[in-house]
Amino acid sequence: MAITKETQIAKIEVVGEYKAVQIATDTVIKEDGTELSRSRHRHVLHPGNLDASNNLVATDISGEDAEVQAVANAVWTDDVKTAWKNKLIADKS
Amino acid sequence: MSKTKVVTGGLDQTGSFDFTSGLTLGDNLLFDASSKGVYIGVTSATAANLLDDYEEGTFTPTVSVGNLGSDSNGHYTKVGRLVTFTLLADSLDNTSSSNDILIQSLPFTSLSTAESSAHAVVACKNVNKSNLTLVAQIAVNGSQMEIKSNGAGGTSNGQAGIRYSDLGSSAAFKISGHYYTS
């Protein structure tokens, strides 16, 4: 009887004009290959955060799955980053 | 009510059935496409009555400056477009930045409409401000929320941001709320 635990990226979604990348990751527990349980963890990535001088500091995605990195790098164009930065600045007022 | 057992090995039927005396299932109901759901409270297919999404899970909150302690966590349930969440943002380690505090990494991106800028209930510890009534304002079209004081000295909308420099050692926030996603 072998109990295994694995993680699977269940969804990568690109949402909204600022191209938020939503990731759903499932943790799957199996016994001899038969699924016993599955739980979901989510996180959302945006292009970056503002520093104290309102510069956009890019989100570090180096620890993300390669597929997630590819999606983020594809959709976070310079125009998207600029729009996101302007939105964050506007949100502060 | 007497029951008629239809099939035990699964039923693959292209047409439809009428169950005039109710329907009892011995197992979960599973659709063949993730976009399918159940029309509730109507007798014809009406988009506004279609419940086509449910999900529960966890998320890990983060902050815009610095880091959180390892006890930080969040849980959510999404029913249709409505996301309900609770989170603990524990042991914020930055107590010097003049930036307003942003709690990030909510599980879904909020709607872009102004009314989706919902507010969540906040409990806190080790925040060096007096007479605090804190709320968390969830940003539109984002997955972050700003911790704000609902007291005097606020901006034109009656609220003022709480900064990292307002925090004492091991400050923490417990937040619960709702918001809409797409």
XYZ file of N, CA, C and O in Angstrom, chain A residues 11 15-18 20 22 40-42 44 46 49-52 84 87-88 91, chain B residues 55-60 64 76 99 104 106-109 139-144:
160
model
N -5.571 25.097 -12.603
C -6.027 26.179 -13.490
C -4.997 27.299 -13.510
O -4.412 27.625 -12.464
N -7.031 37.228 -15.891
C -8.275 37.902 -15.574
C -8.115 39.420 -15.652
O -7.182 39.993 -15.069
N -9.036 40.074 -16.376
C -9.174 41.517 -16.320
C -8.166 42.288 -17.152
O -7.233 41.742 -17.733
N -8.363 43.600 -17.172
C -7.537 44.460 -18.028
C -6.095 44.538 -17.548
O -5.209 44.876 -18.324
N -5.856 44.223 -16.277
C -4.486 44.268 -15.765
C -3.824 42.894 -15.766
O -2.762 42.711 -15.184
N -4.313 39.959 -14.377
C -4.013 39.187 -13.167
C -3.931 37.710 -13.547
O -4.743 37.213 -14.326
N -4.361 34.125 -12.181
C -4.927 33.340 -11.077
C -4.476 31.892 -11.213
O -4.675 31.280 -12.260
N -7.542 22.333 -2.522
C -7.163 23.407 -3.465
C -6.549 24.588 -2.742
O -7.018 25.006 -1.686
N -5.516 25.121 -3.327
C -4.856 26.336 -2.841
C -4.780 27.307 -4.009
O -4.465 26.911 -5.127
N -5.080 28.566 -3.715
C -5.068 29.564 -4.784
C -4.112 30.697 -4.471
O -3.920 31.048 -3.310
N -2.900 34.633 -6.575
C -3.059 35.539 -7.712
C -1.791 36.361 -7.855
O -1.248 36.860 -6.863
N 0.065 39.667 -9.727
C -0.054 40.917 -10.473
C 1.342 41.340 -10.910
O 2.352 40.855 -10.380
N 4.393 45.745 -7.383
C 3.962 46.615 -6.284
C 4.661 47.960 -6.408
O 5.735 48.058 -7.005
N 4.089 48.964 -5.779
C 4.729 50.275 -5.739
C 5.717 50.336 -4.590
O 5.458 49.813 -3.497
N 6.840 51.016 -4.827
C 7.706 51.334 -3.692
C 7.302 52.711 -3.163
O 6.307 53.307 -3.601
N 8.082 53.226 -2.214
C 7.717 54.495 -1.577
C 7.729 55.667 -2.554
O 7.101 56.705 -2.308
N -1.129 49.024 -14.800
C -1.241 48.507 -13.424
C -0.612 49.492 -12.443
O -1.178 49.778 -11.373
N -2.882 52.364 -11.978
C -4.039 51.966 -11.145
C -3.659 51.973 -9.659
O -4.408 52.471 -8.820
N -2.490 51.415 -9.342
C -2.067 51.374 -7.940
C -1.885 52.782 -7.382
O -2.233 53.060 -6.226
N -5.256 54.198 -6.773
C -5.898 53.576 -5.606
C -5.463 54.239 -4.302
O -6.167 54.180 -3.294
N -16.476 26.467 -5.084
C -15.105 26.025 -4.809
C -14.743 26.433 -3.388
O -15.119 27.504 -2.914
N -14.017 25.594 -2.724
C -13.490 25.944 -1.408
C -12.015 25.576 -1.364
O -11.581 24.640 -2.043
N -11.262 26.329 -0.617
C -9.836 26.050 -0.568
C -9.114 26.994 0.369
O -9.731 27.641 1.233
N -7.817 27.068 0.193
C -6.972 27.905 1.037
C -6.187 28.875 0.174
O -6.090 28.710 -1.044
N -5.654 29.903 0.796
C -4.734 30.810 0.125
C -3.751 31.326 1.167
O -3.978 31.188 2.377
N -2.674 31.868 0.692
C -1.638 32.366 1.590
C -1.521 33.879 1.424
O -1.034 34.348 0.394
N 2.474 43.952 1.051
C 3.174 44.684 -0.003
C 4.599 45.050 0.391
O 5.446 45.267 -0.479
N -11.200 30.179 1.880
C -12.234 30.835 1.084
C -13.278 29.819 0.663
O -13.010 28.605 0.591
N 4.694 53.397 3.732
C 3.620 52.942 2.836
C 2.408 52.478 3.643
O 2.547 51.960 4.754
N -2.240 41.269 0.519
C -2.355 40.828 -0.863
C -2.630 39.330 -0.957
O -2.646 38.621 0.039
N -5.360 37.735 -2.207
C -6.689 37.142 -2.086
C -6.854 36.105 -3.200
O -6.172 36.170 -4.226
N -7.750 35.156 -3.022
C -7.758 34.007 -3.943
C -8.274 34.302 -5.343
O -7.975 33.560 -6.273
N -9.067 35.366 -5.518
C -9.611 35.701 -6.831
C -9.506 37.211 -7.046
O -9.531 37.981 -6.086
N -9.437 37.609 -8.309
C -9.428 39.027 -8.658
C -10.841 39.586 -8.527
O -11.800 38.975 -9.010
N -9.599 46.294 -3.105
C -9.431 47.075 -4.331
C -10.300 46.516 -5.445
O -10.532 45.310 -5.516
N -10.777 47.386 -6.323
C -11.462 46.905 -7.516
C -10.427 46.355 -8.481
O -9.279 46.822 -8.522
N -10.818 45.337 -9.226
C -9.953 44.781 -10.259
C -8.583 44.367 -9.712
O -7.559 44.576 -10.352
N -8.562 43.839 -8.514
C -7.299 43.443 -7.911
C -7.511 42.315 -6.925
O -8.625 41.781 -6.783
N -6.463 41.946 -6.253
C -6.568 40.887 -5.253
C -5.919 41.330 -3.949
O -5.402 40.515 -3.201
N -5.943 42.629 -3.698
C -5.354 43.146 -2.475
C -6.366 44.037 -1.750
O -7.350 44.483 -2.335
